[in-house]
mmCIF file of C-alpha atoms and ligand atoms in Angstrom:
data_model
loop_
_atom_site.group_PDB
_atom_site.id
_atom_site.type_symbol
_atom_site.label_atom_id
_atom_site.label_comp_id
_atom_site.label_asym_id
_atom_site.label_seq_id
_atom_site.Cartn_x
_atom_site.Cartn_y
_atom_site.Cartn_z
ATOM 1 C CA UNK A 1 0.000 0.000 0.000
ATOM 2 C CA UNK A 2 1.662 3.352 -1.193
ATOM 3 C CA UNK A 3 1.790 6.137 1.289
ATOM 4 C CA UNK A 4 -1.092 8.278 -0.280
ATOM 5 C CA UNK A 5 -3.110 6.419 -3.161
ATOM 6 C CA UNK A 6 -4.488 8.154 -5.832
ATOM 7 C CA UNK A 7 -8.307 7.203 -4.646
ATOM 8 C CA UNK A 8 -9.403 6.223 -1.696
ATOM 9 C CA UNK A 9 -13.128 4.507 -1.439
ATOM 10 C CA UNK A 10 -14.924 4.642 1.421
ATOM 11 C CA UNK A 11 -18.056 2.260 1.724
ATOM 12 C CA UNK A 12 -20.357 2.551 5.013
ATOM 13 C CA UNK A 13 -21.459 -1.592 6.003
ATOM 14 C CA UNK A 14 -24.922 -1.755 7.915
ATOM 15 C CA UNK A 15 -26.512 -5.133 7.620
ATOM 16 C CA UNK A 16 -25.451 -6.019 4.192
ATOM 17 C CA UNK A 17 -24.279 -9.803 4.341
ATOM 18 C CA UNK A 18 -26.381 -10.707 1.448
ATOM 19 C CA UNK A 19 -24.682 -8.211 -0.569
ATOM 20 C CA UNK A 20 -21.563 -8.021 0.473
ATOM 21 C CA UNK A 21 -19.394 -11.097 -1.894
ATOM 22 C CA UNK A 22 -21.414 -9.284 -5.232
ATOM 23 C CA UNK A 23 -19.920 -5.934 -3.831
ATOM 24 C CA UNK A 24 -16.594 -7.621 -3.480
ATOM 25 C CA UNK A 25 -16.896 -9.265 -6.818
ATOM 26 C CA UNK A 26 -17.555 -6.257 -8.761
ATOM 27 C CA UNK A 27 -15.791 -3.242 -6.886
ATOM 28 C CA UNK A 28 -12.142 -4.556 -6.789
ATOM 29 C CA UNK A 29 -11.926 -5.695 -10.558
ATOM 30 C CA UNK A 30 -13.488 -1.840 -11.050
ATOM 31 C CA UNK A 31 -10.733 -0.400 -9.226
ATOM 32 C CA UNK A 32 -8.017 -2.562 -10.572
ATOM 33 C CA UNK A 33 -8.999 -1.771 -14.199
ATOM 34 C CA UNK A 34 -8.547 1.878 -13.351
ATOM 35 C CA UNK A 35 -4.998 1.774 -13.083
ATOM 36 C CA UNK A 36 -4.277 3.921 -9.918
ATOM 37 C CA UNK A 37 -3.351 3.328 -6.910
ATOM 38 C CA UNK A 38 -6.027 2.541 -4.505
ATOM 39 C CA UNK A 39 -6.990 1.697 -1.196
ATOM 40 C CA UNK A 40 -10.816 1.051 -0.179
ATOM 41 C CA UNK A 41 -11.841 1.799 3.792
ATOM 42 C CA UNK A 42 -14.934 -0.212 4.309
ATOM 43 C CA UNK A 43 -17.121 0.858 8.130
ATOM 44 C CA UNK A 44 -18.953 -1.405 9.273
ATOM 45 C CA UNK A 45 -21.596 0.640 11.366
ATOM 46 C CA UNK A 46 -22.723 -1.556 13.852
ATOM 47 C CA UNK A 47 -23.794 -4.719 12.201
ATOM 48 C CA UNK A 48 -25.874 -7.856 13.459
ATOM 49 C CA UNK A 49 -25.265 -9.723 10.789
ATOM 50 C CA UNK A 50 -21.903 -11.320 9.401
ATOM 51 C CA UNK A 51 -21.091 -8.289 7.656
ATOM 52 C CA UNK A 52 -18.645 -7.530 10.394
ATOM 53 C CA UNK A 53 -16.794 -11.141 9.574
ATOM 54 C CA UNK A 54 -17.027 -10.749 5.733
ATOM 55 C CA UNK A 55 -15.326 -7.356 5.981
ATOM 56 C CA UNK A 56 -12.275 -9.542 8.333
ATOM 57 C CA UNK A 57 -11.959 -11.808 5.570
ATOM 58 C CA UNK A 58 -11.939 -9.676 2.792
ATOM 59 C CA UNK A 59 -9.078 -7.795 4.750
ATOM 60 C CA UNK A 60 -7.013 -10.695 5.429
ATOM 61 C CA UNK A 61 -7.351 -11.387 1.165
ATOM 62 C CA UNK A 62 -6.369 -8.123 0.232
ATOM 63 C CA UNK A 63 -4.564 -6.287 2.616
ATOM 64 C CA UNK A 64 -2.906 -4.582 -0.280
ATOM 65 C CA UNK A 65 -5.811 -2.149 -0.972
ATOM 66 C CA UNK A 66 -8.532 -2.707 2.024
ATOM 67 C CA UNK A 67 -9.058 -1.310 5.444
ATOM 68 C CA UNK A 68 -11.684 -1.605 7.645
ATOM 69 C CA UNK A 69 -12.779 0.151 10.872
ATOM 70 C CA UNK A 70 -15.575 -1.733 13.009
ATOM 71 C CA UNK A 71 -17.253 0.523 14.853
ATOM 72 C CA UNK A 72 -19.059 -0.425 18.579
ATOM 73 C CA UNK A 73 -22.454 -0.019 17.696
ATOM 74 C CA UNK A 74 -25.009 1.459 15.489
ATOM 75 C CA UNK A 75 -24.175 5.329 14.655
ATOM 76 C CA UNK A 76 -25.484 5.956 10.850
ATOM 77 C CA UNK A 77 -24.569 5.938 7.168
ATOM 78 C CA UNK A 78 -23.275 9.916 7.871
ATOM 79 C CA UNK A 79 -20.823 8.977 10.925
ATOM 80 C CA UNK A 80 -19.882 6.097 9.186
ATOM 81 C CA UNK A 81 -18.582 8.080 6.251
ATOM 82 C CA UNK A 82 -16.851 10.648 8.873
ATOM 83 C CA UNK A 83 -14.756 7.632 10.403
ATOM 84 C CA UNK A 84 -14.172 6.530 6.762
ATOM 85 C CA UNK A 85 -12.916 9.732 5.842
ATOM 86 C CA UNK A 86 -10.385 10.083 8.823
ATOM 87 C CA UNK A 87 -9.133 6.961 7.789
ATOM 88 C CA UNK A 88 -8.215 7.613 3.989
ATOM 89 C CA UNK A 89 -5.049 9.124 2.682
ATOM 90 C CA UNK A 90 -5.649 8.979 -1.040
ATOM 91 C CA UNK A 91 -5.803 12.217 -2.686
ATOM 92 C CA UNK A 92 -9.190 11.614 -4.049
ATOM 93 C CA UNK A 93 -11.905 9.973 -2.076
ATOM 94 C CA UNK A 94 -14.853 8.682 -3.746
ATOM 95 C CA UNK A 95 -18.205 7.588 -1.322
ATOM 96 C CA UNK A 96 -20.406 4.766 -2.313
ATOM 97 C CA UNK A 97 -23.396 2.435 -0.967
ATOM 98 C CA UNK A 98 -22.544 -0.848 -0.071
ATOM 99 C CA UNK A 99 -25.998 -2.151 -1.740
ATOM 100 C CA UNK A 100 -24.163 -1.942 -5.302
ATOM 101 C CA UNK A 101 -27.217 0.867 -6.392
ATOM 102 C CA UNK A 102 -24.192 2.740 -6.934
ATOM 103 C CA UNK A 103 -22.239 0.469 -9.749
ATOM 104 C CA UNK A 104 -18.598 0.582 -8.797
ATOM 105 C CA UNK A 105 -17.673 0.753 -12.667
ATOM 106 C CA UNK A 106 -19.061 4.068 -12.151
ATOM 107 C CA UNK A 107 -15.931 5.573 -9.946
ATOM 108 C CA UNK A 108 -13.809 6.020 -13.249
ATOM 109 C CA UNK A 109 -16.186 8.255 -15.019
ATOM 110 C CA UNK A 110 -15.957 10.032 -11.181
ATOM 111 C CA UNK A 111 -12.241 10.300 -11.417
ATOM 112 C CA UNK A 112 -12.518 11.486 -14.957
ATOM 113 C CA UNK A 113 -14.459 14.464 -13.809
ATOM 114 C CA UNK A 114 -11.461 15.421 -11.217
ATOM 115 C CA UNK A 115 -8.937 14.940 -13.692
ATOM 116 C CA UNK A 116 -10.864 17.911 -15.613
ATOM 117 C CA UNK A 117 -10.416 20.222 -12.728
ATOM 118 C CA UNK A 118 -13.277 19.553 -10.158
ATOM 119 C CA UNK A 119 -13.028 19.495 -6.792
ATOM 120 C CA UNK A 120 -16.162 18.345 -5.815
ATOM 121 C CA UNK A 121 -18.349 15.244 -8.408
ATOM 122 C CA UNK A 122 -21.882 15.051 -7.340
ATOM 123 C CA UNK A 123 -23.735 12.177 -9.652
ATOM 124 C CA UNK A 124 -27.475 12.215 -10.930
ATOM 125 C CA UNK A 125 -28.864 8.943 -10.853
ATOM 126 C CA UNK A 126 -30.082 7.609 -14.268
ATOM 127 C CA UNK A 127 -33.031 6.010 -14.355
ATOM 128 C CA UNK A 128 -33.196 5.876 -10.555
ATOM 129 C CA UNK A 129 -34.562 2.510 -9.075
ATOM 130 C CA UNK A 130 -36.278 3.272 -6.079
ATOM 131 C CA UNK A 131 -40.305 2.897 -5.207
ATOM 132 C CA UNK A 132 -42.171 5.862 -6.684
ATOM 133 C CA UNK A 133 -42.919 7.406 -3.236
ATOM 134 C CA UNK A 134 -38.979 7.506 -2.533
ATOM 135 C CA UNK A 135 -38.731 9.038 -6.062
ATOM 136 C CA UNK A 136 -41.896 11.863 -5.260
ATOM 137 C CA UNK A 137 -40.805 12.787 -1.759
ATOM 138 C CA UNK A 138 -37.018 13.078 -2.431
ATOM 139 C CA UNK A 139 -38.107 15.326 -5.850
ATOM 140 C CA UNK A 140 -40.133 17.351 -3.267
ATOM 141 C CA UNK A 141 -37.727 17.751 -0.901
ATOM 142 C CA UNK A 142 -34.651 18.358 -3.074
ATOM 143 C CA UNK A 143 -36.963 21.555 -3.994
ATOM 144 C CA UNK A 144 -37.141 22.700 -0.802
ATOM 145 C CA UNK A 145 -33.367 22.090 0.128
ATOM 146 C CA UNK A 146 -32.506 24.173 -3.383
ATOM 147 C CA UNK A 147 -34.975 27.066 -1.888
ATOM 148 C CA UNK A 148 -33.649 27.433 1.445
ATOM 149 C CA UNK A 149 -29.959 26.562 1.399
ATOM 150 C CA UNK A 150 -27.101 27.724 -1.005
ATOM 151 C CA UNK A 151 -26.303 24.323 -1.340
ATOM 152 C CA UNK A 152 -27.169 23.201 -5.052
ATOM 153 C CA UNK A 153 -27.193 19.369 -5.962
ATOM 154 C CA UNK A 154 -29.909 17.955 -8.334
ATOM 155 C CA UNK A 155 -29.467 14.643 -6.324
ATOM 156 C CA UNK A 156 -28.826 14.872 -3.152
ATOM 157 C CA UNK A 157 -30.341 11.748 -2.214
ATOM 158 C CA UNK A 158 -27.163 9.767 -3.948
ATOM 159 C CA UNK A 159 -23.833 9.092 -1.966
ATOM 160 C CA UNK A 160 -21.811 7.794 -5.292
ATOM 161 C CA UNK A 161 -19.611 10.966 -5.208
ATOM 162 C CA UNK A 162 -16.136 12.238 -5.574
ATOM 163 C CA UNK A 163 -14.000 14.469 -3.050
ATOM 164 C CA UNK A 164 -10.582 15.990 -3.236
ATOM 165 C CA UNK A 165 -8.276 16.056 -0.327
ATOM 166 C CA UNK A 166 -8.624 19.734 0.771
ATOM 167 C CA UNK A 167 -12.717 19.066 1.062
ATOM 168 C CA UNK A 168 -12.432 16.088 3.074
ATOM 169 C CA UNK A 169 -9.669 17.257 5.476
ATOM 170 C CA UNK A 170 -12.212 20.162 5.883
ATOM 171 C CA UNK A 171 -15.117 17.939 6.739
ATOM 172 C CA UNK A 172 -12.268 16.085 8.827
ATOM 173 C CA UNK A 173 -12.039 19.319 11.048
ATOM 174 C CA UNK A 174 -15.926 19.571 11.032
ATOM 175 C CA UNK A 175 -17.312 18.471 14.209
ATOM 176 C CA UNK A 176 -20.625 17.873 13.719
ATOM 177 C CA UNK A 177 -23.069 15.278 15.131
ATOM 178 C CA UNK A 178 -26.068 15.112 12.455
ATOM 179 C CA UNK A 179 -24.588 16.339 9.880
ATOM 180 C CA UNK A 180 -25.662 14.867 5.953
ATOM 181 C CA UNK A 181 -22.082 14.658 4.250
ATOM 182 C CA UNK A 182 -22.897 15.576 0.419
ATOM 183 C CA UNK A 183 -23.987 18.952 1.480
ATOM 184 C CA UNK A 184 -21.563 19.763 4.261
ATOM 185 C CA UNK A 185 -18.649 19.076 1.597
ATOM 186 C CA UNK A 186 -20.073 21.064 -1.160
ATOM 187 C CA UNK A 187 -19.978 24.300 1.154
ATOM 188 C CA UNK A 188 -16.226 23.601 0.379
ATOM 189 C CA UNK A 189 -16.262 23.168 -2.807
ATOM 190 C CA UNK A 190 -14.629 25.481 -5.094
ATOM 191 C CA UNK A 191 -15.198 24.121 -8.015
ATOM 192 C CA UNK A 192 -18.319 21.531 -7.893
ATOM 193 C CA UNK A 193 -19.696 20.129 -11.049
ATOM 194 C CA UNK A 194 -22.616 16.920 -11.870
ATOM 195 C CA UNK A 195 -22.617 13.553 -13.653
ATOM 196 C CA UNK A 196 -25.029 11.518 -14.833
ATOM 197 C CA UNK A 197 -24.798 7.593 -13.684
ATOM 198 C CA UNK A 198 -26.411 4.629 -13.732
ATOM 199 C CA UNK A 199 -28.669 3.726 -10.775
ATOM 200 C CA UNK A 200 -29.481 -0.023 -9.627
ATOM 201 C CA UNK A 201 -31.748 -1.968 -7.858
ATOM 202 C CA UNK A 202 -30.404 -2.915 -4.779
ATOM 203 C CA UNK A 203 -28.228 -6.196 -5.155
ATOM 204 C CA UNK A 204 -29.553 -7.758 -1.781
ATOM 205 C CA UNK A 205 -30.821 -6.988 1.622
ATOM 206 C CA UNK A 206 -33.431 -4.302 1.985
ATOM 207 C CA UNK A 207 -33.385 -0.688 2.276
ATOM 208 C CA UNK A 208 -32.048 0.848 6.170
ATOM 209 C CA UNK A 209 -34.005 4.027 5.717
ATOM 210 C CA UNK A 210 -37.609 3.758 7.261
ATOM 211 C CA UNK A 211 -39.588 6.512 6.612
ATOM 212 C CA UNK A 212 -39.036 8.336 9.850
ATOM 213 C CA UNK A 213 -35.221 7.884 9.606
ATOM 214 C CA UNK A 214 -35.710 9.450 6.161
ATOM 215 C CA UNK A 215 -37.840 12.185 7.423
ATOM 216 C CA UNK A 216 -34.858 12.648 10.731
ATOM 217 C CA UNK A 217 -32.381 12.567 7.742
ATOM 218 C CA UNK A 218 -34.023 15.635 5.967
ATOM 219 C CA UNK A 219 -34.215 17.184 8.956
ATOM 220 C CA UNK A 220 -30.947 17.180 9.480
ATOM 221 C CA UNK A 221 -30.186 18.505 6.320
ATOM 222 C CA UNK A 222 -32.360 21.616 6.189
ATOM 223 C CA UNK A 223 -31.669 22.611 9.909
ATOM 224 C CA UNK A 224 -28.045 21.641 9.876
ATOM 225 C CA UNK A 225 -27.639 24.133 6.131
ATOM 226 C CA UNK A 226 -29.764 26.736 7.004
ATOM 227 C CA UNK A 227 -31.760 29.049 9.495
ATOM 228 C CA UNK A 228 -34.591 29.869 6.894
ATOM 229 C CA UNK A 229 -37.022 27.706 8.857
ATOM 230 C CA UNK A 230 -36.796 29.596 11.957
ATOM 231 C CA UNK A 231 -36.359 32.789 9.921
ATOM 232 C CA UNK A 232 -39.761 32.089 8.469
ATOM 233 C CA UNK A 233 -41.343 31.568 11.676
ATOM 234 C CA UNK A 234 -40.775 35.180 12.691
ATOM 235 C CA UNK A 235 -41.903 36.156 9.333
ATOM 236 C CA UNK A 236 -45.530 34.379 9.575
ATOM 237 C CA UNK A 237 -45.385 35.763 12.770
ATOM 238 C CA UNK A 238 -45.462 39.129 12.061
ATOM 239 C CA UNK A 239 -48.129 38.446 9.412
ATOM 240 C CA UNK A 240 -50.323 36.918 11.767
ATOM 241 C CA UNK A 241 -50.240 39.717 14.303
ATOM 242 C CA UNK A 242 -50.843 42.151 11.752
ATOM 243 C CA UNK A 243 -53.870 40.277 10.448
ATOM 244 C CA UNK A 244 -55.176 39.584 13.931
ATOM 245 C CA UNK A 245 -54.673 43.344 14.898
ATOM 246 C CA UNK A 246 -57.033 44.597 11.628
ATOM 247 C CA UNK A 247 -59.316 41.731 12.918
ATOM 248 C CA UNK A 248 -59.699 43.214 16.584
ATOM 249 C CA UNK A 249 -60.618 47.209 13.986
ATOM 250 C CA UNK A 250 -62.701 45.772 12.087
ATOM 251 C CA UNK A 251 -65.062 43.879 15.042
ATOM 252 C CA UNK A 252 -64.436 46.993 17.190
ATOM 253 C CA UNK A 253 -65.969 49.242 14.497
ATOM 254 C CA UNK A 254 -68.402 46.325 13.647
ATOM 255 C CA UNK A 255 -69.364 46.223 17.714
ATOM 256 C CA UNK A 256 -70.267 50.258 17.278
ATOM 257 C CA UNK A 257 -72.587 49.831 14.265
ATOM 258 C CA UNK A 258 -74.095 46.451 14.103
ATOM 259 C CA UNK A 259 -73.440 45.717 17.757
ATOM 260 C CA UNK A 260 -72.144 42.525 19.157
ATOM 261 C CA UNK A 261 -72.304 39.089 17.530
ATOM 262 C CA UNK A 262 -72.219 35.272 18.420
ATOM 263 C CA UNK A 263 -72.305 33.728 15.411
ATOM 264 C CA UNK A 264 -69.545 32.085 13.851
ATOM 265 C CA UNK A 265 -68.438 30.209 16.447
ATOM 266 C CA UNK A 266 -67.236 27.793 14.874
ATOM 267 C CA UNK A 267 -65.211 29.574 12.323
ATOM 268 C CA UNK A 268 -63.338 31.154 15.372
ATOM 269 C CA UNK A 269 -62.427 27.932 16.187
ATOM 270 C CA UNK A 270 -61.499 26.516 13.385
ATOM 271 C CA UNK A 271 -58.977 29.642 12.746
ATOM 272 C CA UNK A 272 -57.779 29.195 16.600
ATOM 273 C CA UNK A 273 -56.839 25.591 15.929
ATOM 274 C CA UNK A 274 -55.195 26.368 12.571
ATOM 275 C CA UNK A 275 -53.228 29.007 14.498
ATOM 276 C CA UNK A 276 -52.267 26.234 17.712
ATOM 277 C CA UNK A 277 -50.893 23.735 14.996
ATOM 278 C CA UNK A 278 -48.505 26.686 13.745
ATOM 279 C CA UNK A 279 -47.512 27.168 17.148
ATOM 280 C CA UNK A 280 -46.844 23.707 17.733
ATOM 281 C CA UNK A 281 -45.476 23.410 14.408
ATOM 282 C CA UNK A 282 -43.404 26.138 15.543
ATOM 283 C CA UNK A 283 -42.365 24.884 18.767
ATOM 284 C CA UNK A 284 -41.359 21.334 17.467
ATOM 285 C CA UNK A 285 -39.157 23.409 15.091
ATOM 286 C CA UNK A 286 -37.246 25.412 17.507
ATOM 287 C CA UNK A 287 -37.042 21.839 19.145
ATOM 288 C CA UNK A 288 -35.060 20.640 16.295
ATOM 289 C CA UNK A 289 -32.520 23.727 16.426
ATOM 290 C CA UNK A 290 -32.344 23.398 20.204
ATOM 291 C CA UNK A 291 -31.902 19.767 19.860
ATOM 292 C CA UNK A 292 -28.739 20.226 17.348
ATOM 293 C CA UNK A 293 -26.984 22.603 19.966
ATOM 294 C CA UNK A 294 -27.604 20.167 22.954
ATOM 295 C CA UNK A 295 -26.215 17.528 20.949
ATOM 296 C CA UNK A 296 -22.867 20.078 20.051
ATOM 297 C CA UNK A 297 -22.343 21.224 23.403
ATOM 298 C CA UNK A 298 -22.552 17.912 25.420
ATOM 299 C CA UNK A 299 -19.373 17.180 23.277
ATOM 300 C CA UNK A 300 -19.694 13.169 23.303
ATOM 301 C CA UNK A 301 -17.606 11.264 21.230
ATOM 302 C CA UNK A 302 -19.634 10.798 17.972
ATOM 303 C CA UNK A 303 -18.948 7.590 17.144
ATOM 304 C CA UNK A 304 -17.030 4.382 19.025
ATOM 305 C CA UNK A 305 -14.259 2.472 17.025
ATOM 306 C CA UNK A 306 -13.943 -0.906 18.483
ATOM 307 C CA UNK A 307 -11.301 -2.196 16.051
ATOM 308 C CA UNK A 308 -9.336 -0.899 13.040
ATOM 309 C CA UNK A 309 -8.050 -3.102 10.327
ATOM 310 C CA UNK A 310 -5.169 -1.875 8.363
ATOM 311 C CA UNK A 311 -1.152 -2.946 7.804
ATOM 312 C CA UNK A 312 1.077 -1.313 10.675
ATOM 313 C CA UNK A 313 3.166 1.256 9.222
ATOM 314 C CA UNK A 314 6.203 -0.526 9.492
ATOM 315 C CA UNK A 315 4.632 -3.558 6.739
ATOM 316 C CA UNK A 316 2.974 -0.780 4.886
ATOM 317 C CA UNK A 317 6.563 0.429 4.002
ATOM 318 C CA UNK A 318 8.071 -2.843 3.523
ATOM 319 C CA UNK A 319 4.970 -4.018 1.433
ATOM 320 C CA UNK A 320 5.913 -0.470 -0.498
ATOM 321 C CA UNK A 321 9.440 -1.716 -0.985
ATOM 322 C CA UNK A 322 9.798 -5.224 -1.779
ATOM 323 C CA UNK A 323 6.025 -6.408 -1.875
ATOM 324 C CA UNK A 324 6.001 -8.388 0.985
ATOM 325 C CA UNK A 325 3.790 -11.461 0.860
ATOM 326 C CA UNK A 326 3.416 -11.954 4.811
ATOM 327 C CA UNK A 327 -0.351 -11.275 6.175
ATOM 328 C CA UNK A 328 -0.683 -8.636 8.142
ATOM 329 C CA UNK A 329 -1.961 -8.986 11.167
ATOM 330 C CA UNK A 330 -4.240 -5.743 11.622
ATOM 331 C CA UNK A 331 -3.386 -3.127 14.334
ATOM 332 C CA UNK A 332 -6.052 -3.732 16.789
ATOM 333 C CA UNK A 333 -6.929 -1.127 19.406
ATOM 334 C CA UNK A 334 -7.042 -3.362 22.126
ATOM 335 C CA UNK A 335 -9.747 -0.876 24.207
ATOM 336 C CA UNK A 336 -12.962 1.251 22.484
ATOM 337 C CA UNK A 337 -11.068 3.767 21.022
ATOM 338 C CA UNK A 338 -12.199 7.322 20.854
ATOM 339 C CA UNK A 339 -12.405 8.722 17.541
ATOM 340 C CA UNK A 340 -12.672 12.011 19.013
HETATM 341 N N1 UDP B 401 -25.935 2.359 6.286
HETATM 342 C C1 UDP B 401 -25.117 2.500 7.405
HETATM 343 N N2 UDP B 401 -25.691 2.736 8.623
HETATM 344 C C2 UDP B 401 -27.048 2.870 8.781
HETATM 345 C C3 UDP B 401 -27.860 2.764 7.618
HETATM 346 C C4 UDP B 401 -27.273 2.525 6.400
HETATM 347 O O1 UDP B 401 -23.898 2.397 7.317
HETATM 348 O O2 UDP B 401 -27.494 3.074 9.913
HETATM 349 C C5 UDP B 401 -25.314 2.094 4.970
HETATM 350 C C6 UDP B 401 -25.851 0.892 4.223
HETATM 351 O O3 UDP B 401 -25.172 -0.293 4.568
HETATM 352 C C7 UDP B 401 -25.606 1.278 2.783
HETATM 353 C C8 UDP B 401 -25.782 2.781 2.801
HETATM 354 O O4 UDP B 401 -25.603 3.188 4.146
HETATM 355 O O5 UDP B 401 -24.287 0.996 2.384
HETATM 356 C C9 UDP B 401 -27.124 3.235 2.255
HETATM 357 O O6 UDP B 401 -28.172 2.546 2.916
HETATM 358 P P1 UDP B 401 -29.442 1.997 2.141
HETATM 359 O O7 UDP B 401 -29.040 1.379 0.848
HETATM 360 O O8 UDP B 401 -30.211 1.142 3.077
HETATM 361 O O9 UDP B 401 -30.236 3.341 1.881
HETATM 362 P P2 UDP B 401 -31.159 3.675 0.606
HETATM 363 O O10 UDP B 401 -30.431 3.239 -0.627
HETATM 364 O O11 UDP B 401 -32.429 2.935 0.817
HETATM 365 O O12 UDP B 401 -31.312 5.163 0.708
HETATM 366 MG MG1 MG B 402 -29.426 1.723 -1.108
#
């Protein structure tokens, strides 16, 4: 393994066993055919399954080009990619789903697009394969996200993309909890531009995302790129008082000609509940901010890495110089260690 590789691939593992030996099968050949030095940093996130194992033994058969960090539990696809990232050295790092929706023959074409000059490859998925209410709602909310942030991607919902260096050292230094990588790395980009690629169904396994982790997930992403939402809140705000106060006028000056009324009860009602849900609406919001600080400020460590697989430096340079054929043994950090 050469000191820094030309591309570095980091994969996030959750639950994938059934997937895992086509992944395998299909990603190193990819790579290979590219003719650059590589290495691939695969984090496994916590899984129940054998994924954990499968990752071990792909290590052990190419130690070469793979490393893998097992983390101690469950912290999502986003911290997964955060460990991955402090773990590459390649100049370029490329992100992709272990599920093989993202076809690793795809990564070239990525590469490609840096060679021109970019610093920053998002992708727009082809023919995207993914139920039509995934396709609606992510349409709807990639709208939204384009409204409200600065942050411009016509895909955000696919992780096949393409980093340099300077953008992932940045995100390296980033210390945020929830954070939703694509869009934190393209506030660093200098120079971002799109592809088109090819989109398949997944290989194996099912999908991680349940509705409410997608709807947490957008969450994250419009409160953790922008302050619109609260911004707005003042705004309707204000409009509300000011039609409320021309409300009071009008049934003052109504009281002094017509006199006082009862009717329309109901109506009054039905405009005080509308107003309670905004205020809820409202509250729950502010929740979300509040939530985000907490979260910053308690200063936990974001994720636990039980293990780390990866050549000690002293074989990576001897594997540099003479190709060594020994196995490597893996560093193992004996105790949890703190990625912090
Ligand atoms: N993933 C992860 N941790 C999680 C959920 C997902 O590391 O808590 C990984 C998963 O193994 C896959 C990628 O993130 O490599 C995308 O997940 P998935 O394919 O389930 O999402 P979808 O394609 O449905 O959006
Ligand atoms: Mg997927």
């Amino acid at each position: 393994m050469s000191e820094s590789p030309e591309v570095s691939v980091v994969i996030p593992v959750y639950n994938e066993e059934a997937g895992l030996t086509a992944l395998f099968e299909r990603l190193y050949p990819a790579l290979d055919a590219l003719g650059r030095s590589y290495e691939i940093v695969f984090v496994n996130d916590g899984s129940r399954d054998r994924s954990a194992a499968m990752l071990r033994e792909q290590y052990q058969k190419r130690p070469d080009v793979t490393r893998v960090v097992l983390f101690n539990g469950n912290f999502g696809q986003h911290l997964a990619i955060m460990a991955g990232f402090e773990h590459t050295r390649g100049r370029r790092v490329v992100t992709l789903d272990a599920d093989l929706q993202n076809p690793p023959e795809e990564i070239g074409n990525l590469i490609a697009a840096m060679d021109r000059g970019h610093d920053y490859v998002g992708t727009i998925r082809k023919m995207r394969q993914d139920t039509a209410f995934r396709r609606h709602a992510s349409r709807a909310m990639n709208r939204l996200r384009e409204r409200i942030t600065r942050i411009h991607m016509t895909d955000q919902g696919c992780m096949l993309r393409a980093y340099s260096r300077d953008i992932v050292d940045a995100i390296n230094a980033c210390r945020e909890v929830n954070t939703f990588i694509p869009a934190l790395a393209f506030t660093f980009a200098q120079n971002p531009t799109e592809i088109a690629v090819g989109h398949e169904e997944r290989a194996a396994g099912e999908s991680k995302y349940s509705l409410y982790h997608l709807i947490r997930l957008n969450f994250d992403l419009v409160t953790g790129f922008s302050l619109v939402p609260l911004q707005m809140f003042s705004l309707i705000g204000i409009g509300i008082s000011l039609a409320s106060l021309a409300f009071v006028v009008v049934l003052a000056i109504r009281r002094l000609i017509v006199g006082p009324e009862a009717e329309g009860l109901f109506t009054l009602f039905g405009i005080a509940f509308f107003l309670i849900g905004i205020t809820l609406f409202g509250i729950g919001l502010l929740g979300e901010y509040v939530g985000r600080i907490y979260q910053q400020v308690r200063q936990r460590p974001r994720y636990l890495i039980q293990a780390v697989l990866e050549p000690r430096p002293d074989e990576r340079f001897r594997e540099a110089g003479h190709r060594s054929t020994d196995t490597p043994t893996g560093t193992e950090a004996p105790a949890a260690r703190n990625a912090e």
